[in-house]
Amino acid sequence: MLAFSLDLMESLDTSTSDYRFVRTHDTTVGPLLKFIGTRPSYDQSKFQHVPISKESLILIHGLVVHKSEANTSDKSRHAYTVHGEEEYKVE
């Protein structure tokens, strides 16, 4: 399997993006989540191949732009989201 990623610093440039996934708070009809803002586009030639071995785990920062090609096998490709938070002592 291959994962694809943009350069880390280019991915972390959020100064021009207002594209967000937000709750609609409407529980009567339609989806509970929607995208707002302008969807960014990326130069596909700048994505870098990152080979991943079978049964490997990769961690990707939430702001890193990444993609993978279509799963053409009959096996599911599992993905998990992990949220971490740092703690700072305030005096």
PDB file of C-alpha atoms in Angstrom:
ATOM      1  CA  MET A   1       0.000   0.000   0.000  1.00  0.00           C
ATOM      2  CA  LEU A   2       1.118   3.561  -0.612  1.00  0.00           C
ATOM      3  CA  ALA A   3       0.165   6.650   1.304  1.00  0.00           C
ATOM      4  CA  PHE A   4       0.680  10.076  -0.193  1.00  0.00           C
ATOM      5  CA  SER A   5       1.596  13.253   1.628  1.00  0.00           C
ATOM      6  CA  LEU A   6       2.489  16.839   0.830  1.00  0.00           C
ATOM      7  CA  ASP A   7       5.584  18.418   2.305  1.00  0.00           C
ATOM      8  CA  LEU A   8       4.990  18.934   6.024  1.00  0.00           C
ATOM      9  CA  MET A   9       5.484  22.695   6.045  1.00  0.00           C
ATOM     10  CA  GLU A  10       3.278  23.180   2.979  1.00  0.00           C
ATOM     11  CA  SER A  11       0.567  21.068   4.634  1.00  0.00           C
ATOM     12  CA  LEU A  12       0.658  23.037   7.866  1.00  0.00           C
ATOM     13  CA  ASP A  13       0.090  26.374   6.107  1.00  0.00           C
ATOM     14  CA  THR A  14      -3.507  27.012   7.162  1.00  0.00           C
ATOM     15  CA  SER A  15      -3.394  30.771   6.547  1.00  0.00           C
ATOM     16  CA  THR A  16      -5.457  30.532   3.359  1.00  0.00           C
ATOM     17  CA  SER A  17      -7.936  27.816   4.311  1.00  0.00           C
ATOM     18  CA  ASP A  18     -11.379  28.413   5.782  1.00  0.00           C
ATOM     19  CA  TYR A  19     -12.653  24.934   4.847  1.00  0.00           C
ATOM     20  CA  ARG A  20     -14.144  23.166   7.865  1.00  0.00           C
ATOM     21  CA  PHE A  21     -16.359  20.205   8.750  1.00  0.00           C
ATOM     22  CA  VAL A  22     -18.984  21.425  11.239  1.00  0.00           C
ATOM     23  CA  ARG A  23     -22.097  20.142  13.004  1.00  0.00           C
ATOM     24  CA  THR A  24     -25.395  21.365  11.583  1.00  0.00           C
ATOM     25  CA  HIS A  25     -27.282  20.930  14.885  1.00  0.00           C
ATOM     26  CA  ASP A  26     -30.327  19.973  12.810  1.00  0.00           C
ATOM     27  CA  THR A  27     -31.529  16.583  14.030  1.00  0.00           C
ATOM     28  CA  THR A  28     -34.785  16.594  12.042  1.00  0.00           C
ATOM     29  CA  VAL A  29     -33.575  16.167   8.435  1.00  0.00           C
ATOM     30  CA  GLY A  30     -30.394  15.947   6.426  1.00  0.00           C
ATOM     31  CA  PRO A  31     -26.837  15.298   7.503  1.00  0.00           C
ATOM     32  CA  LEU A  32     -25.590  16.172  10.980  1.00  0.00           C
ATOM     33  CA  LEU A  33     -22.258  17.389   9.555  1.00  0.00           C
ATOM     34  CA  LYS A  34     -21.421  19.596   6.585  1.00  0.00           C
ATOM     35  CA  PHE A  35     -18.451  21.304   4.981  1.00  0.00           C
ATOM     36  CA  ILE A  36     -18.317  25.104   5.003  1.00  0.00           C
ATOM     37  CA  GLY A  37     -15.884  27.483   3.346  1.00  0.00           C
ATOM     38  CA  THR A  38     -13.860  27.090   0.179  1.00  0.00           C
ATOM     39  CA  ARG A  39     -12.392  23.664  -0.513  1.00  0.00           C
ATOM     40  CA  PRO A  40      -8.651  24.010  -1.130  1.00  0.00           C
ATOM     41  CA  SER A  41      -7.039  22.433  -4.168  1.00  0.00           C
ATOM     42  CA  TYR A  42      -3.572  20.903  -4.189  1.00  0.00           C
ATOM     43  CA  ASP A  43      -1.037  20.336  -6.925  1.00  0.00           C
ATOM     44  CA  GLN A  44      -1.213  16.546  -7.303  1.00  0.00           C
ATOM     45  CA  SER A  45       2.380  16.435  -8.597  1.00  0.00           C
ATOM     46  CA  LYS A  46       3.636  17.622  -5.185  1.00  0.00           C
ATOM     47  CA  PHE A  47       2.347  14.583  -3.307  1.00  0.00           C
ATOM     48  CA  GLN A  48       5.149  12.243  -2.271  1.00  0.00           C
ATOM     49  CA  HIS A  49       4.859   8.445  -2.229  1.00  0.00           C
ATOM     50  CA  VAL A  50       5.304   6.945   1.225  1.00  0.00           C
ATOM     51  CA  PRO A  51       5.529   3.128   1.002  1.00  0.00           C
ATOM     52  CA  ILE A  52       3.820   1.362   3.887  1.00  0.00           C
ATOM     53  CA  SER A  53       4.408  -2.295   4.753  1.00  0.00           C
ATOM     54  CA  LYS A  54       1.491  -4.635   5.276  1.00  0.00           C
ATOM     55  CA  GLU A  55       0.151  -4.478   8.849  1.00  0.00           C
ATOM     56  CA  SER A  56       2.075  -1.266   9.591  1.00  0.00           C
ATOM     57  CA  LEU A  57       0.817   1.705  11.514  1.00  0.00           C
ATOM     58  CA  ILE A  58       1.392   5.284  10.429  1.00  0.00           C
ATOM     59  CA  LEU A  59       0.505   8.396  12.409  1.00  0.00           C
ATOM     60  CA  ILE A  60      -0.357  11.557  10.517  1.00  0.00           C
ATOM     61  CA  HIS A  61      -0.756  14.973  12.146  1.00  0.00           C
ATOM     62  CA  GLY A  62      -4.303  16.248  11.652  1.00  0.00           C
ATOM     63  CA  LEU A  63      -3.172  19.246   9.609  1.00  0.00           C
ATOM     64  CA  VAL A  64      -0.979  17.271   7.196  1.00  0.00           C
ATOM     65  CA  VAL A  65      -2.604  16.980   3.781  1.00  0.00           C
ATOM     66  CA  HIS A  66      -2.613  13.316   2.807  1.00  0.00           C
ATOM     67  CA  LYS A  67      -4.449  10.888   0.573  1.00  0.00           C
ATOM     68  CA  SER A  68      -4.503   7.307  -0.567  1.00  0.00           C
ATOM     69  CA  GLU A  69      -5.692   5.735  -3.782  1.00  0.00           C
ATOM     70  CA  ALA A  70      -8.832   3.628  -3.981  1.00  0.00           C
ATOM     71  CA  ASN A  71      -8.830   0.344  -2.091  1.00  0.00           C
ATOM     72  CA  THR A  72      -9.191  -2.260  -4.850  1.00  0.00           C
ATOM     73  CA  SER A  73      -8.941  -5.275  -2.533  1.00  0.00           C
ATOM     74  CA  ASP A  74     -11.840  -7.083  -0.888  1.00  0.00           C
ATOM     75  CA  LYS A  75     -10.417  -6.275   2.561  1.00  0.00           C
ATOM     76  CA  SER A  76     -11.288  -3.188   4.561  1.00  0.00           C
ATOM     77  CA  ARG A  77      -8.692  -0.492   5.101  1.00  0.00           C
ATOM     78  CA  HIS A  78      -9.088   0.504   8.741  1.00  0.00           C
ATOM     79  CA  ALA A  79      -8.481   4.070   9.856  1.00  0.00           C
ATOM     80  CA  TYR A  80      -8.558   5.400  13.398  1.00  0.00           C
ATOM     81  CA  THR A  81      -8.523   8.944  14.703  1.00  0.00           C
ATOM     82  CA  VAL A  82      -6.534   9.682  17.848  1.00  0.00           C
ATOM     83  CA  HIS A  83      -6.832  13.014  19.616  1.00  0.00           C
ATOM     84  CA  GLY A  84      -4.112  14.146  21.960  1.00  0.00           C
ATOM     85  CA  GLU A  85      -3.837  17.185  24.138  1.00  0.00           C
ATOM     86  CA  GLU A  86      -0.846  18.706  25.852  1.00  0.00           C
ATOM     87  CA  GLU A  87      -1.149  20.062  29.330  1.00  0.00           C
ATOM     88  CA  TYR A  88       0.528  23.267  30.428  1.00  0.00           C
ATOM     89  CA  LYS A  89       0.753  24.436  34.015  1.00  0.00           C
ATOM     90  CA  VAL A  90      -0.407  27.994  34.415  1.00  0.00           C
ATOM     91  CA  GLU A  91       0.831  29.904  37.413  1.00  0.00           C
TER      92      GLU A  91
END
